[in-house]
Amino acid sequence: WVFNAMAIQTYKTTEIETKIRAAGFVPLDVLLVGATGVGKSSTLNALFGSEIAKVGTGADPETQLVESYRLNDVIRFWDSAGLGDGKEADKRHIKNLTDILCKTYKHSDGTWGFIDLVVVVVDGSLRDLGTTFNLLENVILKTIQPERVIVLINQCDIAMKGHYWDRVNHVPKHELKDFLNEKVRSVKRRLKESTDLDVRNIVYYSATERYGLSKVMDTIIHAIPQTKRALK
């Protein structure tokens, strides 16, 4: 289903606000992470319906620092540089990620972690998940609880080299759906084997084709924590 950007910005906002207010924080701060080229910035642009985040098309990543974008009154997204651009660049990016994940805020009832959820974006057209595993093991899961981590598979339109994508209706054909469902099962297994991360729900989508964005939002809403984030 191709989702309208304005609809995304107003999508289940009452439900989201009810959940996060019950947990004791507003807004919900969501950090997007992943390897270079998986489409984190494209995902934000699709959700916002405009080019708010620069998309890298060359060798150098556009997102060097962690930047924030407020979708509405209840959700704020944080975009980050991708890993996989070389040892020195990755060191800088990992430091930036660690800094934002370790960032805290003080409230009358204590000190809490600033980032509430981490969304790990995976490229649906690739088999190599080594960078993603490394990112999870050495950065993400060392600073935030596993239940606050979501995995999403982007670029499903170019999986299977773009075959079986319906370019008229902007949806996957039956053969591609079967492939993507197997991809979901495979990613779940490999994440469990490599990082011991037991991901409950992985969805696939295409930011550039604006397909599956409601599934992305539903996954985020489902994962909204019931409490503020205690520091690890």
PDB file of C-alpha atoms in Angstrom:
ATOM      1  CA  TRP A   1       0.000   0.000   0.000  1.00  0.00           C
ATOM      2  CA  VAL A   2       1.457   3.392  -1.020  1.00  0.00           C
ATOM      3  CA  PHE A   3       0.944   5.656   1.980  1.00  0.00           C
ATOM      4  CA  ASN A   4       0.318   9.402   1.783  1.00  0.00           C
ATOM      5  CA  ALA A   5       2.916  11.497   3.627  1.00  0.00           C
ATOM      6  CA  MET A   6       0.328  13.688   5.333  1.00  0.00           C
ATOM      7  CA  ALA A   7      -1.456  10.550   6.505  1.00  0.00           C
ATOM      8  CA  ILE A   8       1.811   9.266   7.997  1.00  0.00           C
ATOM      9  CA  GLN A   9       2.293  12.469   9.979  1.00  0.00           C
ATOM     10  CA  THR A  10      -1.167  12.094  11.515  1.00  0.00           C
ATOM     11  CA  TYR A  11      -1.097   8.274  11.630  1.00  0.00           C
ATOM     12  CA  LYS A  12      -2.350   6.952  14.968  1.00  0.00           C
ATOM     13  CA  THR A  13      -1.020  10.017  16.777  1.00  0.00           C
ATOM     14  CA  THR A  14      -3.587   9.629  19.567  1.00  0.00           C
ATOM     15  CA  GLU A  15      -2.496   6.040  20.188  1.00  0.00           C
ATOM     16  CA  ILE A  16       1.174   7.022  20.107  1.00  0.00           C
ATOM     17  CA  GLU A  17       0.672   9.930  22.503  1.00  0.00           C
ATOM     18  CA  THR A  18      -1.361   7.803  24.898  1.00  0.00           C
ATOM     19  CA  LYS A  19       1.393   5.182  25.023  1.00  0.00           C
ATOM     20  CA  ILE A  20       4.312   7.541  25.471  1.00  0.00           C
ATOM     21  CA  ARG A  21       2.562   9.714  28.049  1.00  0.00           C
ATOM     22  CA  ALA A  22       1.730   6.570  30.023  1.00  0.00           C
ATOM     23  CA  ALA A  23       5.430   5.696  29.887  1.00  0.00           C
ATOM     24  CA  GLY A  24       6.328   9.166  31.132  1.00  0.00           C
ATOM     25  CA  PHE A  25       8.012  10.837  28.165  1.00  0.00           C
ATOM     26  CA  VAL A  26       7.133  13.007  25.147  1.00  0.00           C
ATOM     27  CA  PRO A  27       8.165  12.867  22.365  1.00  0.00           C
ATOM     28  CA  LEU A  28       9.272   9.387  21.333  1.00  0.00           C
ATOM     29  CA  ASP A  29      12.914   9.694  20.211  1.00  0.00           C
ATOM     30  CA  VAL A  30      13.779   7.174  17.495  1.00  0.00           C
ATOM     31  CA  LEU A  31      17.346   6.727  16.200  1.00  0.00           C
ATOM     32  CA  LEU A  32      17.865   5.332  12.677  1.00  0.00           C
ATOM     33  CA  VAL A  33      21.095   3.384  12.149  1.00  0.00           C
ATOM     34  CA  GLY A  34      22.537   1.107   9.481  1.00  0.00           C
ATOM     35  CA  ALA A  35      25.220   0.616   6.877  1.00  0.00           C
ATOM     36  CA  THR A  36      25.858   3.203   4.190  1.00  0.00           C
ATOM     37  CA  GLY A  37      23.338   3.026   1.373  1.00  0.00           C
ATOM     38  CA  VAL A  38      20.508   1.224   3.162  1.00  0.00           C
ATOM     39  CA  GLY A  39      18.232   4.243   2.811  1.00  0.00           C
ATOM     40  CA  LYS A  40      17.884   5.809   6.262  1.00  0.00           C
ATOM     41  CA  SER A  41      17.611   9.334   4.880  1.00  0.00           C
ATOM     42  CA  SER A  42      15.319   8.160   2.081  1.00  0.00           C
ATOM     43  CA  THR A  43      13.097   6.599   4.724  1.00  0.00           C
ATOM     44  CA  LEU A  44      12.816   9.902   6.562  1.00  0.00           C
ATOM     45  CA  ASN A  45      12.086  11.753   3.333  1.00  0.00           C
ATOM     46  CA  ALA A  46       9.333   9.265   2.502  1.00  0.00           C
ATOM     47  CA  LEU A  47       7.754   9.633   5.941  1.00  0.00           C
ATOM     48  CA  PHE A  48       7.907  13.419   5.876  1.00  0.00           C
ATOM     49  CA  GLY A  49       6.884  13.725   2.229  1.00  0.00           C
ATOM     50  CA  SER A  50       9.743  16.105   1.432  1.00  0.00           C
ATOM     51  CA  GLU A  51      13.526  16.107   1.221  1.00  0.00           C
ATOM     52  CA  ILE A  52      14.376  16.945   4.793  1.00  0.00           C
ATOM     53  CA  ALA A  53      17.401  14.628   4.959  1.00  0.00           C
ATOM     54  CA  LYS A  54      20.128  14.639   2.327  1.00  0.00           C
ATOM     55  CA  VAL A  55      20.521  11.386   0.438  1.00  0.00           C
ATOM     56  CA  GLY A  56      24.058  10.337  -0.461  1.00  0.00           C
ATOM     57  CA  THR A  57      24.558   9.335  -4.092  1.00  0.00           C
ATOM     58  CA  GLY A  58      28.343   9.305  -4.226  1.00  0.00           C
ATOM     59  CA  ALA A  59      31.133   7.722  -2.218  1.00  0.00           C
ATOM     60  CA  ASP A  60      30.901  10.175   0.683  1.00  0.00           C
ATOM     61  CA  PRO A  61      27.963   9.867   3.072  1.00  0.00           C
ATOM     62  CA  GLU A  62      25.768  12.953   3.351  1.00  0.00           C
ATOM     63  CA  THR A  63      24.893  12.386   7.002  1.00  0.00           C
ATOM     64  CA  GLN A  64      28.070  13.004   8.959  1.00  0.00           C
ATOM     65  CA  LEU A  65      26.463  13.897  12.276  1.00  0.00           C
ATOM     66  CA  VAL A  66      23.355  12.723  14.059  1.00  0.00           C
ATOM     67  CA  GLU A  67      20.534  15.093  13.109  1.00  0.00           C
ATOM     68  CA  SER A  68      16.953  15.276  14.377  1.00  0.00           C
ATOM     69  CA  TYR A  69      13.678  15.708  12.498  1.00  0.00           C
ATOM     70  CA  ARG A  70      10.328  16.075  14.239  1.00  0.00           C
ATOM     71  CA  LEU A  71       7.564  14.253  12.375  1.00  0.00           C
ATOM     72  CA  ASN A  72       4.810  15.660  14.596  1.00  0.00           C
ATOM     73  CA  ASP A  73       4.209  16.499  18.255  1.00  0.00           C
ATOM     74  CA  VAL A  74       4.787  12.914  19.402  1.00  0.00           C
ATOM     75  CA  ILE A  75       7.655  11.437  17.346  1.00  0.00           C
ATOM     76  CA  ARG A  76      11.153  12.750  16.679  1.00  0.00           C
ATOM     77  CA  PHE A  77      13.523  10.857  14.382  1.00  0.00           C
ATOM     78  CA  TRP A  78      17.319  10.998  14.516  1.00  0.00           C
ATOM     79  CA  ASP A  79      19.276  10.254  11.345  1.00  0.00           C
ATOM     80  CA  SER A  80      22.861   9.002  11.543  1.00  0.00           C
ATOM     81  CA  ALA A  81      25.802   8.373   9.263  1.00  0.00           C
ATOM     82  CA  GLY A  82      26.105   4.899   7.786  1.00  0.00           C
ATOM     83  CA  LEU A  83      28.928   2.525   8.608  1.00  0.00           C
ATOM     84  CA  GLY A  84      31.103   0.928   5.975  1.00  0.00           C
ATOM     85  CA  ASP A  85      32.904   3.980   4.551  1.00  0.00           C
ATOM     86  CA  GLY A  86      36.354   3.090   5.851  1.00  0.00           C
ATOM     87  CA  LYS A  87      38.038   2.578   9.199  1.00  0.00           C
ATOM     88  CA  GLU A  88      38.592   6.234  10.109  1.00  0.00           C
ATOM     89  CA  ALA A  89      35.140   7.351   8.992  1.00  0.00           C
ATOM     90  CA  ASP A  90      33.540   4.476  10.886  1.00  0.00           C
ATOM     91  CA  LYS A  91      35.404   5.463  14.064  1.00  0.00           C
ATOM     92  CA  ARG A  92      33.884   8.946  13.848  1.00  0.00           C
ATOM     93  CA  HIS A  93      30.429   7.597  13.092  1.00  0.00           C
ATOM     94  CA  ILE A  94      30.575   5.073  15.952  1.00  0.00           C
ATOM     95  CA  LYS A  95      31.603   7.833  18.367  1.00  0.00           C
ATOM     96  CA  ASN A  96      28.650   9.961  17.235  1.00  0.00           C
ATOM     97  CA  LEU A  97      26.278   7.011  17.635  1.00  0.00           C
ATOM     98  CA  THR A  98      27.668   6.140  21.054  1.00  0.00           C
ATOM     99  CA  ASP A  99      27.369   9.760  22.163  1.00  0.00           C
ATOM    100  CA  ILE A 100      23.687  10.024  21.211  1.00  0.00           C
ATOM    101  CA  LEU A 101      22.901   6.589  22.691  1.00  0.00           C
ATOM    102  CA  CYS A 102      24.614   7.544  25.950  1.00  0.00           C
ATOM    103  CA  LYS A 103      22.961  10.963  26.073  1.00  0.00           C
ATOM    104  CA  THR A 104      20.731  11.416  29.118  1.00  0.00           C
ATOM    105  CA  TYR A 105      18.213  13.836  30.490  1.00  0.00           C
ATOM    106  CA  LYS A 106      17.264  14.573  34.087  1.00  0.00           C
ATOM    107  CA  HIS A 107      13.754  14.473  35.438  1.00  0.00           C
ATOM    108  CA  SER A 108      12.347  14.777  38.925  1.00  0.00           C
ATOM    109  CA  ASP A 109      12.281  10.989  39.158  1.00  0.00           C
ATOM    110  CA  GLY A 110      15.854  10.376  37.992  1.00  0.00           C
ATOM    111  CA  THR A 111      18.209  10.351  35.009  1.00  0.00           C
ATOM    112  CA  TRP A 112      17.092   8.586  31.838  1.00  0.00           C
ATOM    113  CA  GLY A 113      18.394   7.664  28.419  1.00  0.00           C
ATOM    114  CA  PHE A 114      17.486  10.199  25.747  1.00  0.00           C
ATOM    115  CA  ILE A 115      16.935   7.773  22.834  1.00  0.00           C
ATOM    116  CA  ASP A 116      13.882   5.569  23.369  1.00  0.00           C
ATOM    117  CA  LEU A 117      14.081   3.257  20.334  1.00  0.00           C
ATOM    118  CA  VAL A 118      16.692   2.253  17.766  1.00  0.00           C
ATOM    119  CA  VAL A 119      15.606   1.333  14.243  1.00  0.00           C
ATOM    120  CA  VAL A 120      18.204  -0.710  12.360  1.00  0.00           C
ATOM    121  CA  VAL A 121      17.660  -0.408   8.607  1.00  0.00           C
ATOM    122  CA  VAL A 122      18.837  -3.297   6.417  1.00  0.00           C
ATOM    123  CA  ASP A 123      19.177  -3.286   2.629  1.00  0.00           C
ATOM    124  CA  GLY A 124      16.755  -5.824   1.166  1.00  0.00           C
ATOM    125  CA  SER A 125      18.809  -6.235  -1.998  1.00  0.00           C
ATOM    126  CA  LEU A 126      21.979  -7.445  -0.249  1.00  0.00           C
ATOM    127  CA  ARG A 127      22.969 -10.665   1.506  1.00  0.00           C
ATOM    128  CA  ASP A 128      25.925  -9.246   3.459  1.00  0.00           C
ATOM    129  CA  LEU A 129      24.827  -8.271   6.962  1.00  0.00           C
ATOM    130  CA  GLY A 130      28.296  -8.156   8.484  1.00  0.00           C
ATOM    131  CA  THR A 131      28.284  -4.388   9.002  1.00  0.00           C
ATOM    132  CA  THR A 132      24.860  -4.581  10.611  1.00  0.00           C
ATOM    133  CA  PHE A 133      25.937  -7.382  12.973  1.00  0.00           C
ATOM    134  CA  ASN A 134      29.058  -5.447  13.924  1.00  0.00           C
ATOM    135  CA  LEU A 135      27.011  -2.322  14.574  1.00  0.00           C
ATOM    136  CA  LEU A 136      24.571  -4.211  16.786  1.00  0.00           C
ATOM    137  CA  GLU A 137      27.186  -6.170  18.742  1.00  0.00           C
ATOM    138  CA  ASN A 138      29.737  -3.425  19.303  1.00  0.00           C
ATOM    139  CA  VAL A 139      27.594  -0.295  19.583  1.00  0.00           C
ATOM    140  CA  ILE A 140      23.826  -0.682  19.831  1.00  0.00           C
ATOM    141  CA  LEU A 141      23.364  -3.606  22.213  1.00  0.00           C
ATOM    142  CA  LYS A 142      26.106  -2.324  24.506  1.00  0.00           C
ATOM    143  CA  THR A 143      24.155   0.854  25.186  1.00  0.00           C
ATOM    144  CA  ILE A 144      20.445   0.069  24.827  1.00  0.00           C
ATOM    145  CA  GLN A 145      18.179  -2.817  25.811  1.00  0.00           C
ATOM    146  CA  PRO A 146      17.393  -5.393  23.068  1.00  0.00           C
ATOM    147  CA  GLU A 147      13.632  -4.866  23.396  1.00  0.00           C
ATOM    148  CA  ARG A 148      14.196  -1.266  22.281  1.00  0.00           C
ATOM    149  CA  VAL A 149      15.732  -2.348  18.958  1.00  0.00           C
ATOM    150  CA  ILE A 150      13.712  -2.711  15.740  1.00  0.00           C
ATOM    151  CA  VAL A 151      14.960  -4.113  12.422  1.00  0.00           C
ATOM    152  CA  LEU A 152      13.436  -3.020   9.093  1.00  0.00           C
ATOM    153  CA  ILE A 153      14.267  -4.175   5.559  1.00  0.00           C
ATOM    154  CA  ASN A 154      14.301  -1.310   3.052  1.00  0.00           C
ATOM    155  CA  GLN A 155      14.674  -1.246  -0.748  1.00  0.00           C
ATOM    156  CA  CYS A 156      12.462  -4.264  -1.275  1.00  0.00           C
ATOM    157  CA  ASP A 157      11.733  -2.942  -4.778  1.00  0.00           C
ATOM    158  CA  ILE A 158      15.268  -3.734  -5.931  1.00  0.00           C
ATOM    159  CA  ALA A 159      15.518  -7.151  -4.303  1.00  0.00           C
ATOM    160  CA  MET A 160      15.906  -9.916  -6.892  1.00  0.00           C
ATOM    161  CA  LYS A 161      17.550  -7.251  -9.080  1.00  0.00           C
ATOM    162  CA  GLY A 162      14.254  -5.451  -9.435  1.00  0.00           C
ATOM    163  CA  HIS A 163      12.464  -8.384 -11.026  1.00  0.00           C
ATOM    164  CA  TYR A 164       8.859  -9.006  -9.977  1.00  0.00           C
ATOM    165  CA  TRP A 165       8.287  -5.441  -8.805  1.00  0.00           C
ATOM    166  CA  ASP A 166       5.023  -4.032 -10.179  1.00  0.00           C
ATOM    167  CA  ARG A 167       6.106  -0.571 -11.331  1.00  0.00           C
ATOM    168  CA  VAL A 168       2.583   0.440 -12.265  1.00  0.00           C
ATOM    169  CA  ASN A 169       0.995  -0.243  -8.887  1.00  0.00           C
ATOM    170  CA  HIS A 170       4.230   0.119  -6.864  1.00  0.00           C
ATOM    171  CA  VAL A 171       3.862  -3.210  -5.080  1.00  0.00           C
ATOM    172  CA  PRO A 172       5.798  -6.522  -5.054  1.00  0.00           C
ATOM    173  CA  LYS A 173       4.485  -9.353  -7.174  1.00  0.00           C
ATOM    174  CA  HIS A 174       3.827 -12.778  -5.686  1.00  0.00           C
ATOM    175  CA  GLU A 175       7.314 -14.128  -6.481  1.00  0.00           C
ATOM    176  CA  LEU A 176       8.979 -11.145  -4.840  1.00  0.00           C
ATOM    177  CA  LYS A 177       6.753 -11.383  -1.758  1.00  0.00           C
ATOM    178  CA  ASP A 178       7.834 -15.009  -1.303  1.00  0.00           C
ATOM    179  CA  PHE A 179      11.486 -13.963  -1.600  1.00  0.00           C
ATOM    180  CA  LEU A 180      11.056 -11.088   0.875  1.00  0.00           C
ATOM    181  CA  ASN A 181       9.230 -13.244   3.412  1.00  0.00           C
ATOM    182  CA  GLU A 182      12.114 -15.707   3.280  1.00  0.00           C
ATOM    183  CA  LYS A 183      14.507 -12.753   3.651  1.00  0.00           C
ATOM    184  CA  VAL A 184      12.684 -11.768   6.840  1.00  0.00           C
ATOM    185  CA  ARG A 185      13.014 -15.294   8.244  1.00  0.00           C
ATOM    186  CA  SER A 186      16.692 -15.418   7.252  1.00  0.00           C
ATOM    187  CA  VAL A 187      17.505 -12.064   8.857  1.00  0.00           C
ATOM    188  CA  LYS A 188      15.749 -13.148  12.061  1.00  0.00           C
ATOM    189  CA  ARG A 189      17.779 -16.367  12.201  1.00  0.00           C
ATOM    190  CA  ARG A 190      21.082 -14.691  11.457  1.00  0.00           C
ATOM    191  CA  LEU A 191      20.506 -11.914  13.969  1.00  0.00           C
ATOM    192  CA  LYS A 192      19.733 -14.485  16.649  1.00  0.00           C
ATOM    193  CA  GLU A 193      22.809 -16.568  15.786  1.00  0.00           C
ATOM    194  CA  SER A 194      25.214 -13.621  15.510  1.00  0.00           C
ATOM    195  CA  THR A 195      24.003 -11.198  18.171  1.00  0.00           C
ATOM    196  CA  ASP A 196      21.485 -13.211  20.236  1.00  0.00           C
ATOM    197  CA  LEU A 197      18.971 -10.487  19.346  1.00  0.00           C
ATOM    198  CA  ASP A 198      15.513 -12.012  19.169  1.00  0.00           C
ATOM    199  CA  VAL A 199      13.621  -9.684  16.827  1.00  0.00           C
ATOM    200  CA  ARG A 200       9.876 -10.114  17.164  1.00  0.00           C
ATOM    201  CA  ASN A 201       8.716  -8.373  14.031  1.00  0.00           C
ATOM    202  CA  ILE A 202      10.669  -7.471  10.890  1.00  0.00           C
ATOM    203  CA  VAL A 203       8.860  -5.779   8.018  1.00  0.00           C
ATOM    204  CA  TYR A 204      10.003  -4.937   4.503  1.00  0.00           C
ATOM    205  CA  TYR A 205       9.269  -1.696   2.679  1.00  0.00           C
ATOM    206  CA  SER A 206      10.522   0.652  -0.031  1.00  0.00           C
ATOM    207  CA  ALA A 207      11.171   4.274   0.870  1.00  0.00           C
ATOM    208  CA  THR A 208      11.688   5.371  -2.727  1.00  0.00           C
ATOM    209  CA  GLU A 209       8.517   3.616  -3.916  1.00  0.00           C
ATOM    210  CA  ARG A 210       6.623   4.711  -0.786  1.00  0.00           C
ATOM    211  CA  TYR A 211       5.514   1.138  -0.191  1.00  0.00           C
ATOM    212  CA  GLY A 212       4.958  -0.339   3.267  1.00  0.00           C
ATOM    213  CA  LEU A 213       5.349   2.894   5.240  1.00  0.00           C
ATOM    214  CA  SER A 214       2.270   2.133   7.345  1.00  0.00           C
ATOM    215  CA  LYS A 215       3.923  -1.187   8.311  1.00  0.00           C
ATOM    216  CA  VAL A 216       7.013   0.755   9.356  1.00  0.00           C
ATOM    217  CA  MET A 217       4.921   3.015  11.570  1.00  0.00           C
ATOM    218  CA  ASP A 218       2.952   0.096  13.022  1.00  0.00           C
ATOM    219  CA  THR A 219       6.201  -1.655  13.942  1.00  0.00           C
ATOM    220  CA  ILE A 220       7.448   1.463  15.727  1.00  0.00           C
ATOM    221  CA  ILE A 221       4.137   1.942  17.527  1.00  0.00           C
ATOM    222  CA  HIS A 222       4.069  -1.692  18.620  1.00  0.00           C
ATOM    223  CA  ALA A 223       7.582  -1.327  20.072  1.00  0.00           C
ATOM    224  CA  ILE A 224       6.896   1.839  22.080  1.00  0.00           C
ATOM    225  CA  PRO A 225       8.349   1.074  25.534  1.00  0.00           C
ATOM    226  CA  GLN A 226       6.162   1.069  28.618  1.00  0.00           C
ATOM    227  CA  THR A 227       8.724   2.965  30.692  1.00  0.00           C
ATOM    228  CA  LYS A 228      11.438   5.550  30.325  1.00  0.00           C
ATOM    229  CA  ARG A 229      14.799   4.137  29.312  1.00  0.00           C
ATOM    230  CA  ALA A 230      16.999   3.155  32.217  1.00  0.00           C
ATOM    231  CA  LEU A 231      20.727   3.308  31.505  1.00  0.00           C
ATOM    232  CA  LYS A 232      22.516  -0.014  30.920  1.00  0.00           C
TER     233      LYS A 232
END
